[in-house]
Coordinates of C-alpha atoms and ligand atoms in Angstrom, one line a residue:
M1 CA -31.2 -25.8 -88.1
P2 CA -27.7 -25.9 -86.7
M3 CA -27.5 -24.8 -83.1
E4 CA -25.5 -21.7 -82.3
P5 CA -22.4 -22.2 -80.2
C6 CA -22.6 -21.4 -76.5
I7 CA -20.3 -18.4 -76.9
H8 CA -19.9 -16.5 -80.2
V9 CA -17.6 -13.5 -80.2
S10 CA -16.9 -11.5 -83.3
G11 CA -14.6 -8.5 -83.7
L12 CA -14.7 -7.6 -80.0
R13 CA -12.9 -4.5 -78.9
K14 CA -12.7 -2.8 -75.5
S15 CA -10.7 0.2 -74.8
Y16 CA -10.1 2.1 -71.5
G17 CA -9.3 5.6 -72.6
S18 CA -6.2 5.2 -74.8
V19 CA -5.5 1.6 -73.7
Q20 CA -6.8 -0.9 -76.2
A21 CA -7.3 -3.8 -73.8
V22 CA -9.1 -6.1 -76.3
D23 CA -8.3 -5.4 -79.9
G24 CA -10.5 -7.3 -82.3
V25 CA -11.0 -10.7 -80.8
S26 CA -13.2 -13.5 -82.5
F27 CA -13.8 -17.0 -81.3
E28 CA -16.5 -19.6 -80.6
V29 CA -17.0 -22.0 -77.8
E30 CA -19.3 -25.1 -78.2
Y31 CA -21.6 -26.3 -75.4
G32 CA -20.0 -28.7 -72.9
R33 CA -16.4 -27.7 -73.7
V34 CA -13.6 -26.1 -71.7
F35 CA -12.1 -23.1 -73.5
G36 CA -8.8 -21.9 -72.1
F37 CA -7.6 -18.4 -72.5
L38 CA -3.9 -18.1 -72.0
G39 CA -1.7 -15.0 -72.3
P40 CA 0.8 -12.8 -70.5
N41 CA -0.1 -10.3 -67.9
G42 CA -2.1 -7.4 -69.4
A43 CA -3.0 -9.4 -72.5
G44 CA -6.7 -8.8 -72.2
K45 CA -8.0 -12.0 -70.6
T46 CA -9.9 -10.4 -67.6
T47 CA -11.2 -7.6 -69.8
T48 CA -12.7 -10.3 -72.2
I49 CA -14.3 -12.1 -69.3
K50 CA -15.7 -8.8 -67.9
V51 CA -17.3 -8.1 -71.3
L52 CA -18.7 -11.6 -71.7
T53 CA -20.2 -11.6 -68.3
T54 CA -21.8 -8.2 -68.9
I55 CA -19.7 -6.4 -66.2
V56 CA -18.3 -3.9 -68.7
H57 CA -19.7 -2.8 -72.1
P58 CA -17.8 -3.7 -75.3
S59 CA -16.5 -0.7 -77.3
S60 CA -17.4 -2.5 -80.5
G61 CA -18.0 -6.0 -81.9
T62 CA -20.7 -8.5 -81.1
V63 CA -21.0 -11.1 -78.4
R64 CA -23.7 -13.7 -78.4
I65 CA -24.1 -16.1 -75.5
F66 CA -26.7 -19.0 -75.7
G67 CA -27.4 -17.5 -79.1
K68 CA -28.5 -14.1 -77.6
D69 CA -26.8 -10.7 -77.9
I70 CA -25.3 -9.8 -74.5
V71 CA -26.2 -6.2 -74.7
K72 CA -29.9 -6.8 -75.5
H73 CA -30.4 -9.8 -73.3
Q74 CA -28.1 -9.0 -70.4
R75 CA -30.5 -10.0 -67.6
E76 CA -31.5 -13.3 -69.2
I77 CA -27.9 -14.3 -69.8
K78 CA -26.7 -13.3 -66.4
K79 CA -29.2 -15.8 -64.8
R80 CA -27.6 -18.7 -66.5
I81 CA -23.9 -17.9 -66.0
G82 CA -21.4 -18.0 -63.1
V83 CA -18.2 -16.0 -62.8
V84 CA -15.2 -16.2 -60.5
L85 CA -13.1 -13.1 -61.0
Q86 CA -9.5 -12.5 -60.0
E87 CA -10.2 -10.0 -57.3
P88 CA -11.6 -11.3 -54.1
S89 CA -15.3 -10.7 -53.5
F90 CA -16.4 -11.7 -50.1
E91 CA -18.2 -10.8 -46.9
A92 CA -15.5 -10.4 -44.3
N93 CA -17.7 -11.1 -41.3
L94 CA -19.6 -14.2 -42.3
T95 CA -18.5 -17.7 -41.7
V96 CA -17.7 -19.8 -44.7
E97 CA -20.9 -21.9 -44.2
R98 CA -23.1 -18.8 -43.8
A99 CA -21.5 -17.1 -46.8
L100 CA -22.2 -20.1 -49.0
E101 CA -25.8 -20.2 -47.9
L102 CA -26.3 -16.5 -48.3
Y103 CA -25.0 -16.7 -51.8
G104 CA -27.4 -19.5 -52.6
L105 CA -30.2 -17.3 -51.2
M106 CA -29.1 -14.4 -53.5
W107 CA -29.5 -16.7 -56.4
G108 CA -33.0 -17.7 -55.3
M109 CA -32.2 -21.3 -54.3
P110 CA -34.9 -22.8 -52.1
G111 CA -34.0 -23.3 -48.4
E112 CA -33.4 -27.0 -48.2
K113 CA -31.5 -27.2 -51.5
R114 CA -29.4 -24.3 -50.4
H115 CA -28.4 -26.1 -47.2
D116 CA -27.7 -29.4 -48.9
R117 CA -25.6 -27.7 -51.6
A118 CA -23.5 -25.8 -49.0
R119 CA -22.8 -29.0 -47.1
E120 CA -21.9 -30.8 -50.3
L121 CA -19.5 -28.1 -51.4
I122 CA -17.9 -27.9 -48.0
E123 CA -17.2 -31.6 -48.3
K124 CA -16.2 -31.6 -52.0
F125 CA -13.9 -28.6 -51.7
D126 CA -12.5 -29.9 -48.4
L127 CA -13.5 -26.8 -46.5
A128 CA -14.8 -28.6 -43.3
S129 CA -11.8 -27.6 -41.2
F130 CA -12.5 -23.9 -41.6
K131 CA -16.2 -23.8 -42.3
D132 CA -17.0 -22.0 -39.1
M133 CA -14.2 -19.4 -39.5
K134 CA -14.9 -15.9 -40.8
N135 CA -13.7 -15.0 -44.2
D136 CA -11.1 -12.4 -43.1
E137 CA -9.6 -15.0 -40.8
L138 CA -8.8 -17.3 -43.7
S139 CA -5.5 -17.7 -45.5
I140 CA -5.3 -16.5 -49.1
G141 CA -5.6 -20.0 -50.5
Q142 CA -8.5 -20.9 -48.2
R143 CA -10.3 -17.7 -49.2
R144 CA -9.8 -18.5 -52.9
R145 CA -11.2 -22.0 -52.4
V146 CA -14.3 -20.7 -50.8
Q147 CA -14.7 -18.1 -53.5
V148 CA -14.6 -20.8 -56.2
A149 CA -16.8 -23.2 -54.3
R150 CA -19.4 -20.5 -53.7
E151 CA -20.0 -20.1 -57.4
F152 CA -21.3 -23.7 -57.5
M153 CA -24.0 -22.8 -55.1
H154 CA -26.3 -22.1 -58.0
D155 CA -27.0 -24.1 -61.2
M156 CA -25.6 -22.6 -64.4
D157 CA -25.0 -23.4 -68.0
L158 CA -21.7 -21.5 -68.4
L159 CA -19.0 -20.7 -66.0
F160 CA -16.2 -18.2 -66.3
L161 CA -13.1 -18.8 -64.1
D162 CA -10.4 -16.2 -64.1
E163 CA -7.3 -17.8 -62.6
P164 CA -9.3 -19.9 -60.2
T165 CA -6.3 -21.8 -58.9
M166 CA -4.2 -18.9 -58.0
G167 CA -2.8 -19.4 -54.5
L168 CA -4.1 -23.0 -54.2
D169 CA -1.9 -25.8 -53.0
P170 CA -1.4 -28.8 -55.3
S171 CA -4.1 -30.9 -53.6
A172 CA -6.7 -28.1 -53.5
R173 CA -5.9 -27.4 -57.2
R174 CA -6.5 -31.0 -58.2
I175 CA -9.7 -31.1 -56.3
L176 CA -10.9 -28.0 -58.1
L177 CA -9.9 -29.1 -61.5
D178 CA -11.5 -32.5 -61.1
Y179 CA -14.7 -30.9 -59.7
V180 CA -14.9 -28.7 -62.8
K181 CA -14.2 -31.6 -65.1
R182 CA -17.1 -33.6 -63.6
H183 CA -19.5 -30.7 -64.2
V184 CA -18.3 -30.4 -67.7
Q185 CA -19.1 -34.1 -68.2
G186 CA -22.6 -33.2 -66.9
G187 CA -22.9 -30.5 -69.6
L188 CA -21.4 -27.3 -68.2
T189 CA -19.4 -25.1 -70.5
V190 CA -16.3 -23.4 -69.0
F191 CA -14.2 -20.4 -70.0
F192 CA -11.0 -20.6 -68.1
T193 CA -7.8 -18.6 -67.7
T194 CA -4.6 -19.7 -66.0
H195 CA -0.9 -19.1 -66.1
I196 CA -0.2 -22.7 -65.4
M197 CA 0.2 -24.6 -68.6
E198 CA -0.2 -28.2 -67.2
E199 CA -3.5 -27.0 -65.8
A200 CA -4.6 -25.7 -69.2
E201 CA -3.6 -29.0 -70.8
Y202 CA -5.4 -31.0 -68.1
L203 CA -8.7 -29.2 -68.4
C204 CA -9.1 -27.5 -71.8
D205 CA -10.5 -28.9 -75.0
E206 CA -9.4 -25.8 -76.8
I207 CA -6.9 -23.1 -76.1
A208 CA -6.6 -19.5 -77.4
I209 CA -3.4 -17.6 -76.8
I210 CA -4.0 -13.9 -76.5
N211 CA -1.3 -11.2 -76.6
R212 CA -1.8 -7.5 -76.5
G213 CA -5.5 -7.8 -77.0
R214 CA -5.3 -10.1 -80.0
I215 CA -5.7 -13.9 -80.3
I216 CA -2.5 -15.2 -82.0
A217 CA -3.3 -18.9 -81.9
T218 CA -6.3 -21.2 -81.3
D219 CA -6.3 -24.9 -81.3
T220 CA -6.5 -28.0 -79.1
P221 CA -3.6 -28.4 -76.7
A222 CA -2.3 -31.3 -78.9
G223 CA -2.8 -29.2 -82.1
L224 CA -0.9 -26.3 -80.6
K225 CA 2.0 -28.5 -79.7
Q226 CA 2.1 -29.9 -83.2
R227 CA 2.0 -26.5 -84.9
Y228 CA 4.4 -24.6 -82.7
G229 CA 6.3 -27.2 -80.8
G230 CA 9.5 -26.9 -82.9
V231 CA 11.7 -28.0 -80.0
K232 CA 11.8 -31.6 -79.2
A233 CA 14.0 -33.4 -76.7
V234 CA 15.8 -36.6 -77.5
E235 CA 17.1 -38.7 -74.8
I236 CA 19.7 -41.4 -75.3
K237 CA 20.5 -43.9 -72.6
L238 CA 23.9 -45.6 -73.1
K239 CA 24.5 -49.3 -72.1
D240 CA 28.0 -49.3 -70.7
S241 CA 29.4 -45.9 -71.4
S242 CA 29.4 -42.7 -69.5
A243 CA 27.9 -39.6 -71.1
Q244 CA 31.2 -37.8 -71.0
S245 CA 33.1 -40.5 -72.8
V246 CA 30.9 -40.0 -75.9
M247 CA 30.7 -36.2 -75.9
H248 CA 33.4 -36.1 -78.6
I249 CA 31.0 -38.0 -80.9
I250 CA 27.8 -36.1 -79.9
R251 CA 29.2 -32.5 -80.0
P252 CA 30.2 -32.4 -83.7
I253 CA 26.6 -33.4 -84.6
A254 CA 24.5 -31.6 -82.0
G255 CA 26.9 -28.7 -81.7
G256 CA 24.6 -25.7 -81.3
S257 CA 21.9 -27.4 -79.4
M258 CA 21.3 -27.7 -75.7
I259 CA 23.0 -30.9 -74.4
E260 CA 22.4 -32.1 -70.9
T261 CA 23.3 -35.2 -68.9
P262 CA 20.3 -35.7 -66.6
A263 CA 21.7 -39.0 -65.3
E264 CA 24.9 -41.0 -65.6
G265 CA 25.0 -42.5 -69.1
T266 CA 22.1 -40.4 -70.3
I267 CA 22.3 -37.6 -72.8
R268 CA 19.4 -35.2 -73.5
I269 CA 19.5 -33.0 -76.6
S270 CA 16.8 -30.3 -77.2
S271 CA 16.5 -29.0 -80.7
A272 CA 14.1 -28.3 -83.5
E273 CA 16.2 -30.8 -85.5
A274 CA 16.5 -33.3 -82.7
Q275 CA 15.0 -36.1 -84.7
E276 CA 17.3 -35.6 -87.7
M277 CA 20.3 -35.4 -85.3
L278 CA 19.2 -38.6 -83.6
V279 CA 19.7 -40.6 -86.8
K280 CA 23.2 -39.3 -87.2
I281 CA 24.1 -39.8 -83.6
I282 CA 22.9 -43.4 -83.7
E283 CA 25.0 -44.1 -86.8
S284 CA 28.1 -42.4 -85.3
L285 CA 27.7 -44.2 -81.9
S286 CA 27.4 -47.6 -83.6
R287 CA 30.5 -46.9 -85.8
N288 CA 32.4 -46.3 -82.6
S289 CA 30.9 -49.5 -81.0
V290 CA 29.0 -47.6 -78.3
L291 CA 26.0 -49.6 -77.2
I292 CA 22.6 -47.9 -76.7
E293 CA 20.2 -49.0 -74.0
S294 CA 17.2 -46.9 -75.1
I295 CA 16.1 -43.9 -77.0
S296 CA 13.1 -41.6 -76.4
V297 CA 11.8 -38.5 -78.3
N298 CA 9.7 -36.3 -76.0
P299 CA 7.1 -33.8 -77.4
P300 CA 7.4 -30.2 -76.3
T301 CA 5.4 -29.0 -73.3
L302 CA 2.6 -26.5 -73.7
E303 CA 4.8 -24.1 -71.8
E304 CA 7.4 -24.3 -74.6
V305 CA 4.7 -23.7 -77.1
F306 CA 3.4 -20.7 -75.2
L307 CA 6.9 -19.2 -75.0
T308 CA 7.5 -19.8 -78.7
V309 CA 4.2 -18.2 -79.8
I310 CA 4.5 -15.2 -77.5
G311 CA 8.2 -14.9 -78.3
K312 CA 7.5 -14.7 -82.0
E313 CA 5.2 -11.7 -81.4
A314 CA 7.6 -9.7 -79.2
Ligands
ATP1 N1 -10.3 -0.5 -65.5 C1 -9.3 -0.3 -66.3 N2 -8.9 0.9 -66.6 C2 -7.8 1.2 -67.4 N3 -7.1 0.2 -68.0 C3 -7.4 -1.1 -67.7 C4 -8.5 -1.4 -66.8 N4 -8.6 -2.8 -66.7 C5 -7.6 -3.3 -67.5 N5 -6.9 -2.3 -68.1 C6 -5.8 -2.4 -69.0 O1 -6.2 -3.3 -70.0 C7 -5.1 -4.2 -70.4 C8 -5.6 -5.6 -70.3 O2 -5.9 -5.9 -68.9 P1 -6.5 -7.3 -68.4 O3 -6.8 -7.2 -66.9 O4 -7.6 -7.7 -69.3 O5 -5.2 -8.3 -68.6 P2 -5.1 -9.9 -68.2 O6 -4.8 -10.6 -69.5 O7 -6.2 -10.3 -67.4 O8 -3.8 -9.9 -67.3 P3 -3.4 -10.7 -66.0 O9 -2.7 -12.0 -66.5 O10 -2.3 -9.9 -65.3 O11 -4.6 -10.9 -65.2 C9 -4.0 -3.9 -69.5 O12 -3.1 -3.0 -70.2 C10 -4.6 -3.1 -68.3 O13 -3.7 -2.2 -67.8
MG2 MG1 -6.5 -11.0 -65.6

């Protein structure tokens, strides 16, 4: 018998009064995968997480986690999931180390395991320099790091992370993403939201783009780029000529597109027809005896895809 996916969502709706926060969302997440939920502010990401983690009730639709209905099996499911929400949730007067241990206790972790786990997380998340400080003395980024680390105090099969890297510096962000990645290799399933596209690309196996409560695209990061990445950038490096000296050749061909000169002797053209233009430009340059040093065609970034997809909806 085929195994049910880790998360199965079908026709999920959630309204707050007259606000339709989630408006008929369906998707599945397989075990051991990272599923990224991307979308503009107010799109319905946090609401979806709150329903999936049984914090709020769905208005309609079905959600099954570990093959079980979340309304009927709420307690059982809650035991096996972790969640880091956007809003801070922390005890102001406890030191970082104490807070971690207390959280482990809440989850019923035995004493020694609790202590070892707290020490491991302090080391792995680089919290040692402020482990004896109280939560309300920490900077915003430090607090967020503790909040995310804390969730790893207990063992779980599925983890929801709502913008976990918000406020983190680049090195703390990388530590967190790599820590999550390692756990995914160990079998953890992750539902992840972020506004940082490089991050989504780095971590996610699959991405859904949600806008105004509806999913408007789902695919792998590479698949999304292929489907929606109309814009490509072509870069031409000239051998002995300046970029300006060949503009009279380039402009008639690439007229309406964005033309940049990122370096002396380099021309960058961004256009949906960049590749077709490239052929004409090469022909024309060679007719005019302009030597080319190198050519590269760069795929679109996930950010370009996101803006294209959301832009089409607006
Ligand atoms: N408790 C609530 N009461 C009323 N409306 C709410 C409530 N929570 C969310 N909403 C509304 O639901 C919609 C979706 O909100 P949600 O927090 O899910 O968005 P989001 O995608 O997480 O956005 P962000 O990127 O800003 O975190 C918004 O229009 C929001 O105003
Ligand atoms: Mg949110």
